[in-house]
Amino acid sequence: MALFGAAACGPIGGVAGDPETNANNEAAGTSAGGSTSAAPVTLPDPPAFKTVGYWPSWAGAPTSVPFDKLNYVDYAFATENPDGSVTLPDPPALMSALIGRAHQAGVRVLLSIGGWNNGNDSGFNAISSSADARTKFATTLGGYVAQYQLDGVDIDWEYPEADVAQGYLAMMQELSATLRPNGKLLTIAGAAFAGGCAGITTDAIQYIDMVNIMAYDGGPGPQNASPFSFAQSSLALWQGKGFANDQLILGVPFYSRPNNVPYSTLVTMDPAAANQDNLGGEYYNGIPTIQQKTAFAMMQGGGMMAWDLSEDTRLTDISLLSAIYTTIHGAP
């Protein structure tokens, strides 16, 4: 299978210095140099069946994040460097604002590291193969978690193949030892095809709290990017690796293939698009498919994940996140 995933892990970096980012800084209520969020709060225990949403840094200020329908937000993406250092999304003020708003709503925030990055995973390859880099990576992330009052880290390595299994295990073991004694989470974004997760062995399961399964961009052809059958095979893949059902979070796309059109744009073009999976050759998941996948995950998995929240419509009655929420809870 071709290594898709560009939409799953979109462009790295921010747009610091342009007018839109300056406006985002104002919306965040702090300068780009800010480094801490609000005072710590006590968060409620998450439910058994969880809802996770990625919020990309390039989407700007978190004023439209629907925290009331989420349990976790993964902020994407920090960049891993070969020496084990980590570059935060710019400007940090937006992450601080997101954490503050999320915590006020009882929602946990994790920093997601990596992403598709045009298929370049050389940073992770270098870190996992070096004991010094692994230690620096874990120490750096532990420091960021403490500084920004994050609730954990999400490793979005696309993709750890079989030849990195030993280094991957050592990297996750060190991250776990740094984060989890402090009550912090360690999650991963997992490929939905066998070759893309061959480097994640049974020995690594004990160090991973949740797997956000990227069950989209399947192929071949846009009509096969994320059908219900791909959700079934994706969950089965990770169950077959030995992960418990409650560790497995089924990912769904909030965009189309082949042209990465946001769902919000599709339903603006044609409101009927909300209840179908194809609009003019753009294939996506409409409300019925999202509901079907959510019901399936409630039987076979531990939650639902959305890539990405910024692409959903703000019209509650046709929102994909609302469709997930109402399927789980039976109420708007």
Coordinates of C-alpha atoms in Angstrom, one line a residue:
M1 CA 0.0 0.0 0.0
A2 CA 1.2 3.5 -0.8
L3 CA 2.2 5.5 2.2
F4 CA -0.7 8.0 2.3
G5 CA -1.4 10.2 5.3
A6 CA -0.7 13.7 4.1
A7 CA -4.1 14.8 5.4
A8 CA -3.8 12.7 8.5
C9 CA -0.7 14.7 9.5
G10 CA -0.8 18.0 7.6
P11 CA 1.8 20.6 7.1
I12 CA 4.3 21.2 9.8
G13 CA 4.9 24.6 11.3
G14 CA 3.0 27.8 11.9
V15 CA 2.6 31.2 10.2
A16 CA 4.2 33.4 12.8
G17 CA 4.5 37.0 11.8
D18 CA 1.6 37.2 9.3
P19 CA -1.6 39.2 10.1
E20 CA -3.7 36.1 10.7
T21 CA -1.2 34.8 13.3
N22 CA -1.1 38.2 15.0
A23 CA -4.8 38.1 15.3
N24 CA -4.6 34.6 16.7
N25 CA -2.2 35.8 19.4
E26 CA -4.7 38.4 20.4
A27 CA -7.4 35.8 20.5
A28 CA -5.2 33.6 22.7
G29 CA -4.9 36.5 25.1
T30 CA -1.2 36.3 25.5
S31 CA 2.0 37.1 23.6
A32 CA 3.8 34.7 21.3
G33 CA 6.4 34.4 24.0
G34 CA 4.0 33.1 26.6
S35 CA 5.0 29.8 28.1
T36 CA 2.5 28.7 30.7
S37 CA -1.2 28.0 30.8
A38 CA -3.7 28.8 33.6
A39 CA -3.4 27.5 37.1
P40 CA -3.7 23.7 37.4
V41 CA -7.2 22.3 37.7
T42 CA -8.6 19.0 38.8
L43 CA -9.9 17.2 35.8
P44 CA -12.7 14.6 35.9
D45 CA -11.9 11.0 35.2
P46 CA -12.4 10.2 31.5
P47 CA -15.2 7.9 30.4
A48 CA -14.6 4.3 29.4
F49 CA -15.4 5.2 25.8
K50 CA -13.4 8.2 24.8
T51 CA -13.6 10.9 22.2
V52 CA -10.3 12.4 20.9
G53 CA -9.8 15.2 18.4
Y54 CA -6.7 16.7 16.8
W55 CA -6.4 20.4 16.7
P56 CA -3.7 21.6 14.3
S57 CA -1.6 24.6 15.2
W58 CA -2.2 26.1 11.7
A59 CA -5.9 26.2 12.5
G60 CA -5.2 29.2 14.7
A61 CA -6.8 30.2 18.0
P62 CA -8.9 27.5 19.8
T63 CA -12.0 29.7 20.0
S64 CA -14.1 27.2 18.0
V65 CA -13.0 23.9 19.6
P66 CA -16.2 22.1 20.8
F67 CA -14.8 21.0 24.1
D68 CA -18.2 19.9 25.4
K69 CA -18.1 16.9 23.0
L70 CA -14.5 15.9 23.7
N71 CA -12.4 14.1 26.3
Y72 CA -9.0 14.7 24.8
V73 CA -7.5 17.2 22.4
D74 CA -4.2 16.4 20.7
Y75 CA -2.4 19.6 19.7
A76 CA -0.5 19.0 16.4
F77 CA 2.4 19.1 15.7
A78 CA 5.7 19.6 17.5
T79 CA 8.7 18.6 15.4
E80 CA 11.2 15.9 16.5
N81 CA 14.8 16.7 15.8
P82 CA 17.5 14.0 15.2
D83 CA 19.4 14.9 18.4
G84 CA 16.3 14.4 20.6
S85 CA 15.3 18.1 20.9
V86 CA 11.8 19.1 20.1
T87 CA 10.5 22.2 18.3
L88 CA 7.1 23.4 19.5
P89 CA 4.5 24.7 17.2
D90 CA 4.8 28.5 16.7
P91 CA 3.5 30.6 18.5
P92 CA 3.4 28.8 21.9
A93 CA 0.7 31.2 23.0
L94 CA -1.9 29.3 21.0
M95 CA -1.0 26.1 22.8
S96 CA -1.3 27.8 26.1
A97 CA -4.7 29.2 25.2
L98 CA -5.9 25.7 24.1
I99 CA -4.7 24.1 27.3
G100 CA -6.4 26.8 29.4
R101 CA -9.7 26.5 27.6
A102 CA -9.6 22.7 27.6
H103 CA -8.9 22.4 31.3
Q104 CA -11.7 24.8 32.2
A105 CA -14.0 22.4 30.2
G106 CA -12.5 19.3 31.9
V107 CA -10.7 18.2 28.8
R108 CA -7.2 16.8 28.7
V109 CA -4.6 18.1 26.2
L110 CA -1.7 16.1 24.7
L111 CA 1.1 17.5 22.6
S112 CA 1.4 15.5 19.4
I113 CA 4.9 15.1 17.9
G114 CA 5.7 14.2 14.3
G115 CA 3.0 14.0 11.7
W116 CA 3.2 13.1 8.0
N117 CA 6.0 15.7 7.2
N118 CA 6.0 14.6 3.6
G119 CA 7.0 11.1 4.6
N120 CA 10.2 12.2 6.3
D121 CA 10.6 10.3 9.5
S122 CA 14.4 10.6 9.7
G123 CA 14.1 12.5 13.1
F124 CA 12.3 9.5 14.7
N125 CA 14.7 7.1 13.1
A126 CA 17.7 8.9 14.5
I127 CA 16.2 9.4 18.0
S128 CA 15.2 5.8 18.4
S129 CA 18.6 4.5 17.4
S130 CA 20.6 6.6 19.9
A131 CA 20.5 6.2 23.6
D132 CA 21.6 9.8 24.2
A133 CA 18.9 11.1 21.8
R134 CA 16.2 9.0 23.4
T135 CA 17.1 10.4 26.8
K136 CA 17.1 13.9 25.5
F137 CA 13.8 13.4 23.8
A138 CA 12.1 12.1 26.9
T139 CA 13.7 14.8 29.1
T140 CA 12.7 17.5 26.7
L141 CA 9.1 16.3 26.4
G142 CA 8.8 15.8 30.2
G143 CA 9.9 19.4 30.6
Y144 CA 7.3 20.7 28.1
V145 CA 4.6 18.7 29.8
A146 CA 5.4 20.2 33.2
Q147 CA 6.0 23.8 31.8
Y148 CA 2.7 24.0 29.9
Q149 CA 0.6 21.8 32.2
L150 CA 0.0 19.3 29.4
D151 CA -1.7 16.0 30.2
G152 CA 0.6 13.8 28.1
V153 CA 2.3 13.2 24.8
D154 CA 1.1 11.7 21.5
I155 CA 3.8 10.1 19.3
D156 CA 2.8 10.5 15.6
W157 CA 5.6 8.6 13.9
E158 CA 4.7 7.8 10.3
Y159 CA 5.8 5.1 10.1
P160 CA 7.8 2.8 12.4
E161 CA 8.6 -0.2 10.2
A162 CA 10.0 -3.6 11.3
D163 CA 13.7 -2.5 11.2
V164 CA 13.2 0.0 14.0
A165 CA 11.4 -2.2 16.4
Q166 CA 14.2 -2.4 19.0
G167 CA 14.8 1.3 19.0
Y168 CA 11.1 2.1 19.0
L169 CA 10.6 -0.1 22.1
A170 CA 13.5 1.6 23.9
M171 CA 12.2 5.1 23.0
M172 CA 8.7 4.3 24.3
Q173 CA 10.1 2.7 27.4
E174 CA 12.0 5.8 28.2
L175 CA 9.1 8.1 27.5
S176 CA 6.8 6.0 29.7
A177 CA 9.3 6.1 32.5
T178 CA 9.4 9.9 32.3
L179 CA 5.7 10.7 31.8
R180 CA 3.6 8.0 33.4
P181 CA 4.9 8.2 37.0
N182 CA 3.6 11.7 37.0
G183 CA 0.2 10.7 35.9
K184 CA 0.7 11.7 32.3
L185 CA -0.4 9.9 29.2
L186 CA 1.6 8.4 26.4
T187 CA -0.4 7.7 23.3
I188 CA 0.5 7.1 19.6
A189 CA -1.1 7.7 16.2
G190 CA -1.1 4.3 14.6
A191 CA -1.1 3.3 10.9
A192 CA -4.0 1.3 9.5
F193 CA -1.8 -1.0 7.4
A194 CA 0.5 -3.7 8.7
G195 CA 3.8 -2.4 7.2
G196 CA 3.3 1.0 8.8
C197 CA 3.2 -0.4 12.3
A198 CA 5.5 -3.4 12.0
G199 CA 8.0 -1.7 14.3
I200 CA 5.5 -1.7 17.2
T201 CA 5.8 -5.1 18.8
T202 CA 3.9 -6.8 21.6
D203 CA 6.6 -5.7 24.1
A204 CA 5.7 -2.0 23.5
I205 CA 2.0 -2.4 24.4
Q206 CA 2.7 -2.0 28.1
Y207 CA 4.1 1.5 27.5
I208 CA 1.2 2.8 25.4
D209 CA -2.1 4.1 26.9
M210 CA -4.0 4.6 23.6
V211 CA -3.6 4.1 19.9
N212 CA -5.3 6.7 17.7
I213 CA -5.8 4.5 14.6
M214 CA -5.5 6.5 11.4
A215 CA -8.2 4.5 9.6
Y216 CA -8.3 6.8 6.6
D217 CA -6.3 7.4 3.4
G218 CA -6.7 3.6 2.7
G219 CA -6.9 3.3 -1.0
P220 CA -6.5 2.3 -3.7
G221 CA -8.6 5.1 -5.2
P222 CA -10.4 7.9 -3.3
Q223 CA -13.6 5.8 -3.0
N224 CA -11.7 3.4 -0.8
A225 CA -10.0 6.0 1.4
S226 CA -12.1 5.4 4.5
P227 CA -15.1 3.1 4.0
F228 CA -16.7 1.2 6.9
S229 CA -14.8 -1.9 5.9
F230 CA -11.5 -0.1 6.4
A231 CA -12.5 0.8 9.9
Q232 CA -13.2 -2.9 10.5
S233 CA -9.9 -4.1 9.2
S234 CA -8.0 -1.3 11.0
L235 CA -9.3 -2.3 14.4
A236 CA -8.7 -5.9 13.6
L237 CA -5.0 -5.1 12.7
W238 CA -4.3 -3.6 16.1
Q239 CA -6.3 -6.2 18.0
G240 CA -4.2 -8.8 16.2
K241 CA -1.0 -7.1 17.5
G242 CA -2.3 -7.8 21.1
F243 CA -3.7 -4.4 22.1
A244 CA -6.8 -4.4 24.3
N245 CA -10.0 -3.1 22.9
D246 CA -10.1 -0.2 25.3
Q247 CA -6.7 1.0 24.1
L248 CA -7.9 1.3 20.5
I249 CA -9.3 4.6 19.3
L250 CA -10.9 4.5 15.9
G251 CA -9.9 7.5 13.7
V252 CA -12.3 9.0 11.1
P253 CA -11.6 11.8 8.6
F254 CA -13.2 15.2 8.5
Y255 CA -12.1 15.8 4.9
S256 CA -12.4 14.2 1.5
R257 CA -10.2 12.4 -1.0
P258 CA -8.7 13.0 -3.5
N259 CA -8.5 16.7 -2.9
N260 CA -8.6 17.1 0.9
V261 CA -11.8 19.2 0.9
P262 CA -12.9 20.0 4.5
Y263 CA -16.3 18.5 5.4
S264 CA -17.4 22.1 6.3
T265 CA -16.8 23.1 2.7
L266 CA -18.6 20.1 1.3
V267 CA -21.8 20.8 3.3
T268 CA -21.6 24.5 2.4
M269 CA -21.5 23.5 -1.3
D270 CA -24.5 21.1 -0.8
P271 CA -26.3 20.6 2.5
A272 CA -27.3 17.1 1.3
A273 CA -23.6 16.2 1.4
A274 CA -24.1 15.6 5.2
N275 CA -25.9 12.4 4.6
Q276 CA -23.8 10.9 1.8
D277 CA -20.2 9.9 1.2
N278 CA -19.6 11.3 -2.2
L279 CA -20.0 14.8 -3.6
G280 CA -18.9 15.3 -7.2
G281 CA -16.1 12.7 -6.9
E282 CA -15.0 13.9 -3.5
Y283 CA -15.2 10.8 -1.1
Y284 CA -15.5 11.3 2.6
N285 CA -17.5 10.1 5.6
G286 CA -21.0 11.6 6.0
I287 CA -23.1 11.4 9.1
P288 CA -24.5 7.9 8.5
T289 CA -21.0 6.4 8.0
I290 CA -19.7 8.3 11.1
Q291 CA -22.6 6.9 13.1
Q292 CA -22.0 3.4 11.8
K293 CA -18.3 3.6 12.7
T294 CA -19.0 5.0 16.1
A295 CA -21.5 2.2 16.9
F296 CA -18.9 -0.4 15.7
A297 CA -16.1 1.2 17.8
M298 CA -18.4 1.1 20.9
M299 CA -18.5 -2.7 20.4
Q300 CA -14.9 -3.3 19.4
G301 CA -12.8 -0.4 20.6
G302 CA -12.2 2.2 23.2
G303 CA -13.2 5.4 21.5
M304 CA -13.3 7.6 18.5
M305 CA -10.7 10.0 17.1
A306 CA -11.2 12.9 14.6
W307 CA -8.6 14.3 12.2
D308 CA -9.1 17.1 12.3
L309 CA -11.5 19.3 14.4
S310 CA -11.0 22.4 12.4
E311 CA -12.5 20.8 9.3
D312 CA -15.9 20.1 10.8
T313 CA -18.9 22.4 10.3
R314 CA -20.0 24.6 13.2
L315 CA -23.6 23.8 12.3
T316 CA -24.5 21.4 15.2
D317 CA -27.2 19.5 13.4
I318 CA -24.9 18.3 10.6
S319 CA -21.6 18.3 12.5
L320 CA -19.6 15.1 12.3
L321 CA -18.4 15.5 15.9
S322 CA -22.0 15.9 17.0
A323 CA -22.8 12.7 15.1
I324 CA -20.2 10.9 17.2
Y325 CA -21.4 12.5 20.4
T326 CA -25.1 11.7 19.9
T327 CA -24.3 8.1 18.8
I328 CA -22.4 7.6 22.1
H329 CA -24.7 9.5 24.4
G330 CA -28.1 9.4 22.6
A331 CA -28.6 13.1 23.1
P332 CA -27.4 16.4 21.5

